[in-house]
Amino acid sequence: MSIYPSKVRLTDLMAARFPFLPSGQKFIADTDQPGLYLKVGKTAKSWVVQTEVRVLDEKLKKKRKTVRRAFGGFPEIGVKEARGLAKGELAAILEGEGLTKPDAGVTLGRAWDLYRAHLEKTGKSPATVYSYRNAIEAEHLLGIWQDTPLGELATAEGAARVAARHDAISRRETDPKHGGTYAANGAMRTLRVIYNWALERGYVKPDPDGWTPTRQVTFNREEARESAMSRRDLPDWWKAYLGLDNRVRAEFQLFLLLSGSRAGAIATARWEHVDVAGRKLHIPTPKGGKAKAYDIPLTRPMMACLARARRAARIFQPIHAREWIFPGDPSKVKRGGGAFAGHMSLYATTEKKLPCSGHGLRHTYRNACIWAGVEEALSKKLMNHSQRGDIHSGTYGSREGVWPDLLDAQERISATVMELLRQQETATRRKAA
């Protein structure tokens, strides 16, 4: 059998084994579901349906037209699920859905709506969806073009407008309080991703001269931001933590430091995902989506942190505290738009801030792994970092197989961090004694 058979009964194992192509693409038809194809390209595999429909030409004469439509990726959607979805996609095509859509006329806003549905369907995290939405909808970023056809931005003139917008955002000319070099780069990456996705699915026609919206953009140089605390910084951070009025937010920040997790994952954590007996907190939709779901080992200091958060939350927001570990205050939500979800907002700006918060605490946790003598492989698993390229990743040393080691490593990290945080208190008590 050829490496890429033209028609075969597809299975998940078979689809996974098809190698990517150096160039071009192959379509493999499924014998069990007529009209369903697996498309193999250079970097991705996707599901496609194809069928023939009767349409009217310019002279109102009937003719047959082949319609092909992509509807999901592999392995996010398995073979069995793809067969079920293909039936609905084929039925929609035969009913004429989307056949009269002017492909070249799809606007940036409409393309975002379609891409957002794709992100949610494939289980991407709320934080990922928000980052894209902010870039597209915020007026100081790309919001001014929501009603502009993507095809207009994929021309020489359009690309020049996009490059000028990138420069203006970089210089904070679009909003003195927001923007900057990193925000400008992020907005352009978002535009590039959505354009390429829409182009691949036929929502926009390619420019005959090869122009894309971001072709003229010169991206700003980005350097790693050193935001982690040193050992010497921790006592002052602890003093600021004790002085916060909002004790829910205080415990939220401490939990970030003790877990090394991303703020978005912890802000949306629910009590139903806490397993006290198993000493774990399940994170169902972290960065990367459901496929990256993982469990955080809970140490005694972390459990105590959660207990304090629950007591404070029941006073602060008693209704939302039933569901969310770290409930938020609807009056403090300044960004994001839409209805208040109930959980902690990452963008409240009216409260006192700690000297280090958010991703800086994650960086500090990585330092703490070194202070506690935790080996790199375990620290990567604790932080849910990708181990791509490591021959021992995947089934070798899986989280389940090394769970006792992860819990032990987390205990050492928590003990080290808490000792450093409280070293000033310890020194004071020793002097008093």
Short mmCIF file of C-alpha atoms in Angstrom, two decimals, residues 35-266:
data_model
loop_
_atom_site.label_atom_id
_atom_site.label_comp_id
_atom_site.label_asym_id
_atom_site.label_seq_id
_atom_site.Cartn_x
_atom_site.Cartn_y
_atom_site.Cartn_z
CA GLY A 35 -17.01 12.73 1.05
CA LEU A 36 -14.64 12.77 4.06
CA TYR A 37 -10.93 13.34 3.46
CA LEU A 38 -7.85 13.68 5.64
CA LYS A 39 -5.62 16.44 4.25
CA VAL A 40 -1.91 16.05 5.02
CA GLY A 41 0.26 19.14 4.56
CA LYS A 42 3.68 20.40 5.56
CA THR A 43 2.92 21.07 9.24
CA ALA A 44 -0.67 20.02 9.91
CA LYS A 45 -3.35 17.44 9.21
CA SER A 46 -6.95 18.53 8.81
CA TRP A 47 -10.38 17.14 8.01
CA VAL A 48 -12.06 18.12 4.76
CA VAL A 49 -15.40 17.31 3.15
CA GLN A 50 -15.88 17.38 -0.61
CA THR A 51 -18.98 16.97 -2.72
CA GLU A 52 -20.55 18.11 -5.96
CA VAL A 53 -23.51 20.50 -6.09
CA ARG A 54 -25.65 21.97 -8.85
CA VAL A 55 -25.34 25.73 -9.25
CA LEU A 56 -26.34 28.35 -11.82
CA ASP A 57 -23.65 29.95 -13.95
CA GLU A 58 -23.62 33.54 -15.19
CA LYS A 59 -26.10 32.61 -17.97
CA LEU A 60 -28.42 30.97 -15.41
CA LYS A 61 -27.64 27.52 -16.76
CA LYS A 62 -27.21 24.62 -14.38
CA LYS A 63 -23.74 23.20 -13.93
CA ARG A 64 -21.96 20.97 -11.45
CA LYS A 65 -19.45 22.44 -9.01
CA THR A 66 -17.07 20.66 -6.65
CA VAL A 67 -17.13 22.16 -3.18
CA ARG A 68 -14.43 21.42 -0.64
CA ARG A 69 -14.56 22.65 2.96
CA ALA A 70 -12.22 22.13 5.93
CA PHE A 71 -13.85 21.76 9.35
CA GLY A 72 -11.26 20.67 11.88
CA GLY A 73 -7.77 19.41 12.60
CA PHE A 74 -6.27 16.04 13.54
CA PRO A 75 -5.56 14.85 16.25
CA GLU A 76 -7.84 17.42 17.97
CA ILE A 77 -10.72 15.71 16.17
CA GLY A 78 -10.39 11.93 15.88
CA VAL A 79 -11.59 9.75 13.02
CA LYS A 80 -14.83 8.67 14.68
CA GLU A 81 -15.83 12.24 15.56
CA ALA A 82 -14.80 13.48 12.12
CA ARG A 83 -17.17 10.99 10.46
CA GLY A 84 -20.06 12.31 12.52
CA LEU A 85 -19.20 15.97 11.84
CA ALA A 86 -18.70 15.30 8.13
CA LYS A 87 -22.36 14.33 7.72
CA GLY A 88 -23.47 17.71 9.02
CA GLU A 89 -20.93 19.58 6.89
CA LEU A 90 -22.00 17.74 3.73
CA ALA A 91 -25.67 18.36 4.48
CA ALA A 92 -24.98 22.08 4.95
CA ILE A 93 -23.19 22.26 1.58
CA LEU A 94 -26.03 20.47 -0.21
CA GLU A 95 -28.48 22.94 1.35
CA GLY A 96 -26.44 25.77 -0.13
CA GLU A 97 -24.92 27.09 3.11
CA GLY A 98 -22.01 29.37 2.32
CA LEU A 99 -22.08 28.78 -1.44
CA THR A 100 -23.14 32.33 -2.24
CA LYS A 101 -20.77 33.90 0.29
CA PRO A 102 -18.44 36.41 -1.40
CA ASP A 103 -15.15 34.87 -0.25
CA ALA A 104 -13.10 37.96 -1.01
CA GLY A 105 -15.46 40.14 1.02
CA VAL A 106 -15.09 38.54 4.47
CA THR A 107 -14.24 41.26 6.98
CA LEU A 108 -11.66 41.05 9.73
CA GLY A 109 -14.47 40.99 12.31
CA ARG A 110 -16.28 38.16 10.53
CA ALA A 111 -13.05 36.21 10.09
CA TRP A 112 -12.43 36.59 13.83
CA ASP A 113 -15.94 35.27 14.61
CA LEU A 114 -15.25 32.20 12.50
CA TYR A 115 -11.79 31.68 13.98
CA ARG A 116 -13.08 32.16 17.51
CA ALA A 117 -15.67 29.42 16.94
CA HIS A 118 -12.81 27.23 15.72
CA LEU A 119 -10.74 27.96 18.85
CA GLU A 120 -13.64 27.16 21.17
CA LYS A 121 -14.56 24.02 19.23
CA THR A 122 -11.01 22.71 19.53
CA GLY A 123 -10.91 23.41 23.29
CA LYS A 124 -8.49 26.33 23.44
CA SER A 125 -8.20 28.03 26.81
CA PRO A 126 -10.21 31.18 27.66
CA ALA A 127 -6.92 33.06 28.06
CA THR A 128 -5.94 32.19 24.49
CA VAL A 129 -9.32 33.32 23.16
CA TYR A 130 -9.08 36.56 25.13
CA SER A 131 -5.63 37.41 23.80
CA TYR A 132 -6.89 37.15 20.21
CA ARG A 133 -10.14 38.98 20.97
CA ASN A 134 -8.32 41.87 22.61
CA ALA A 135 -6.06 42.32 19.58
CA ILE A 136 -8.95 42.29 17.10
CA GLU A 137 -11.58 44.23 19.04
CA ALA A 138 -9.56 46.84 20.96
CA GLU A 139 -9.78 50.17 19.13
CA HIS A 140 -6.16 51.07 19.88
CA LEU A 141 -5.00 47.83 18.21
CA LEU A 142 -6.90 46.36 15.22
CA GLY A 143 -10.48 47.26 16.19
CA ILE A 144 -10.58 50.05 13.59
CA TRP A 145 -10.59 47.38 10.84
CA GLN A 146 -13.32 45.06 12.09
CA ASP A 147 -15.57 46.08 9.18
CA THR A 148 -12.74 46.11 6.64
CA PRO A 149 -12.54 43.19 4.17
CA LEU A 150 -9.42 41.10 4.75
CA GLY A 151 -8.78 41.23 1.02
CA GLU A 152 -8.27 45.00 1.24
CA LEU A 153 -5.51 44.54 3.83
CA ALA A 154 -3.82 41.88 1.66
CA THR A 155 -2.73 44.37 -1.03
CA ALA A 156 0.28 46.64 -1.41
CA GLU A 157 -1.75 49.58 -0.09
CA GLY A 158 -3.33 47.53 2.69
CA ALA A 159 -0.01 46.11 3.83
CA ALA A 160 1.39 49.64 4.01
CA ARG A 161 -1.55 50.68 6.23
CA VAL A 162 -0.93 47.68 8.48
CA ALA A 163 2.79 48.49 8.78
CA ALA A 164 1.95 52.09 9.66
CA ARG A 165 -0.51 50.88 12.30
CA HIS A 166 2.18 48.63 13.81
CA ASP A 167 4.53 51.61 14.08
CA ALA A 168 1.82 53.79 15.65
CA ILE A 169 0.93 51.14 18.25
CA SER A 170 4.64 50.67 19.02
CA ARG A 171 4.97 54.40 19.75
CA ARG A 172 1.73 54.40 21.81
CA GLU A 173 0.21 56.93 19.45
CA THR A 174 -3.08 55.00 19.27
CA ASP A 175 -3.52 55.13 23.06
CA PRO A 176 -1.07 56.74 25.52
CA LYS A 177 -1.96 54.24 28.28
CA HIS A 178 -1.82 51.07 26.20
CA GLY A 179 0.14 49.64 23.33
CA GLY A 180 3.91 49.55 23.02
CA THR A 181 6.34 47.36 21.12
CA TYR A 182 5.17 44.02 22.54
CA ALA A 183 1.48 44.84 22.05
CA ALA A 184 2.16 45.91 18.45
CA ASN A 185 3.95 42.66 17.67
CA GLY A 186 1.20 40.62 19.31
CA ALA A 187 -1.53 42.36 17.31
CA MET A 188 0.28 41.72 14.03
CA ARG A 189 0.84 38.05 14.87
CA THR A 190 -2.88 37.74 15.57
CA LEU A 191 -3.74 39.37 12.24
CA ARG A 192 -1.34 37.02 10.45
CA VAL A 193 -2.80 33.92 12.10
CA ILE A 194 -6.41 34.85 11.32
CA TYR A 195 -5.61 35.84 7.72
CA ASN A 196 -3.74 32.58 7.04
CA TRP A 197 -6.57 30.56 8.62
CA ALA A 198 -9.21 32.37 6.54
CA LEU A 199 -7.10 32.02 3.38
CA GLU A 200 -6.66 28.27 3.89
CA ARG A 201 -10.42 27.79 4.23
CA GLY A 202 -11.39 29.93 1.30
CA TYR A 203 -12.90 32.87 3.20
CA VAL A 204 -10.54 35.25 1.41
CA LYS A 205 -8.94 35.07 -2.02
CA PRO A 206 -5.14 35.26 -2.30
CA ASP A 207 -3.69 38.45 -3.73
CA PRO A 208 -2.37 37.80 -7.28
CA ASP A 209 0.88 39.59 -6.41
CA GLY A 210 1.39 37.60 -3.22
CA TRP A 211 0.62 40.40 -0.77
CA THR A 212 -0.45 39.56 2.80
CA PRO A 213 -1.54 42.04 5.50
CA THR A 214 1.68 41.79 7.52
CA ARG A 215 4.16 41.58 4.62
CA GLN A 216 5.58 45.07 5.21
CA VAL A 217 5.65 44.89 9.02
CA THR A 218 9.09 45.06 10.62
CA PHE A 219 8.55 43.40 13.98
CA ASN A 220 10.04 45.01 17.05
CA ARG A 221 12.91 43.25 18.72
CA GLU A 222 11.76 41.38 21.81
CA GLU A 223 13.97 40.43 24.71
CA ALA A 224 13.20 38.17 27.62
CA ARG A 225 11.87 40.29 30.47
CA GLU A 226 13.59 39.57 33.78
CA SER A 227 10.72 39.78 36.23
CA ALA A 228 11.62 37.06 38.72
CA MET A 229 12.44 37.77 42.37
CA SER A 230 15.69 36.79 44.02
CA ARG A 231 15.95 35.25 47.47
CA ARG A 232 16.55 38.72 48.94
CA ASP A 233 13.31 40.06 47.43
CA LEU A 234 10.99 37.51 49.03
CA PRO A 235 10.73 38.96 52.58
CA ASP A 236 9.57 42.34 51.24
CA TRP A 237 7.11 40.59 48.94
CA TRP A 238 5.75 38.70 51.97
CA LYS A 239 5.34 41.94 53.88
CA ALA A 240 3.39 43.44 50.95
CA TYR A 241 1.30 40.27 50.70
CA LEU A 242 0.33 40.56 54.38
CA GLY A 243 -0.67 44.18 53.84
CA LEU A 244 -3.12 43.61 50.97
CA ASP A 245 -6.72 44.54 51.83
CA ASN A 246 -8.25 42.08 49.37
CA ARG A 247 -7.33 38.76 50.95
CA VAL A 248 -8.73 36.73 48.04
CA ARG A 249 -6.32 38.44 45.68
CA ALA A 250 -3.51 38.08 48.22
CA GLU A 251 -4.01 34.29 48.42
CA PHE A 252 -4.34 34.17 44.63
CA GLN A 253 -0.89 35.74 44.29
CA LEU A 254 0.62 33.45 46.91
CA PHE A 255 -0.84 30.39 45.17
CA LEU A 256 0.70 31.55 41.90
CA LEU A 257 4.08 31.73 43.62
CA LEU A 258 3.73 28.30 45.24
CA SER A 259 2.40 26.55 42.12
CA GLY A 260 4.32 28.28 39.34
CA SER A 261 1.14 28.22 37.26
CA ARG A 262 -0.07 30.73 34.71
CA ALA A 263 -2.37 33.36 36.17
CA GLY A 264 -5.18 32.67 33.70
CA ALA A 265 -5.37 29.00 34.68
CA ILE A 266 -5.57 29.74 38.41
#
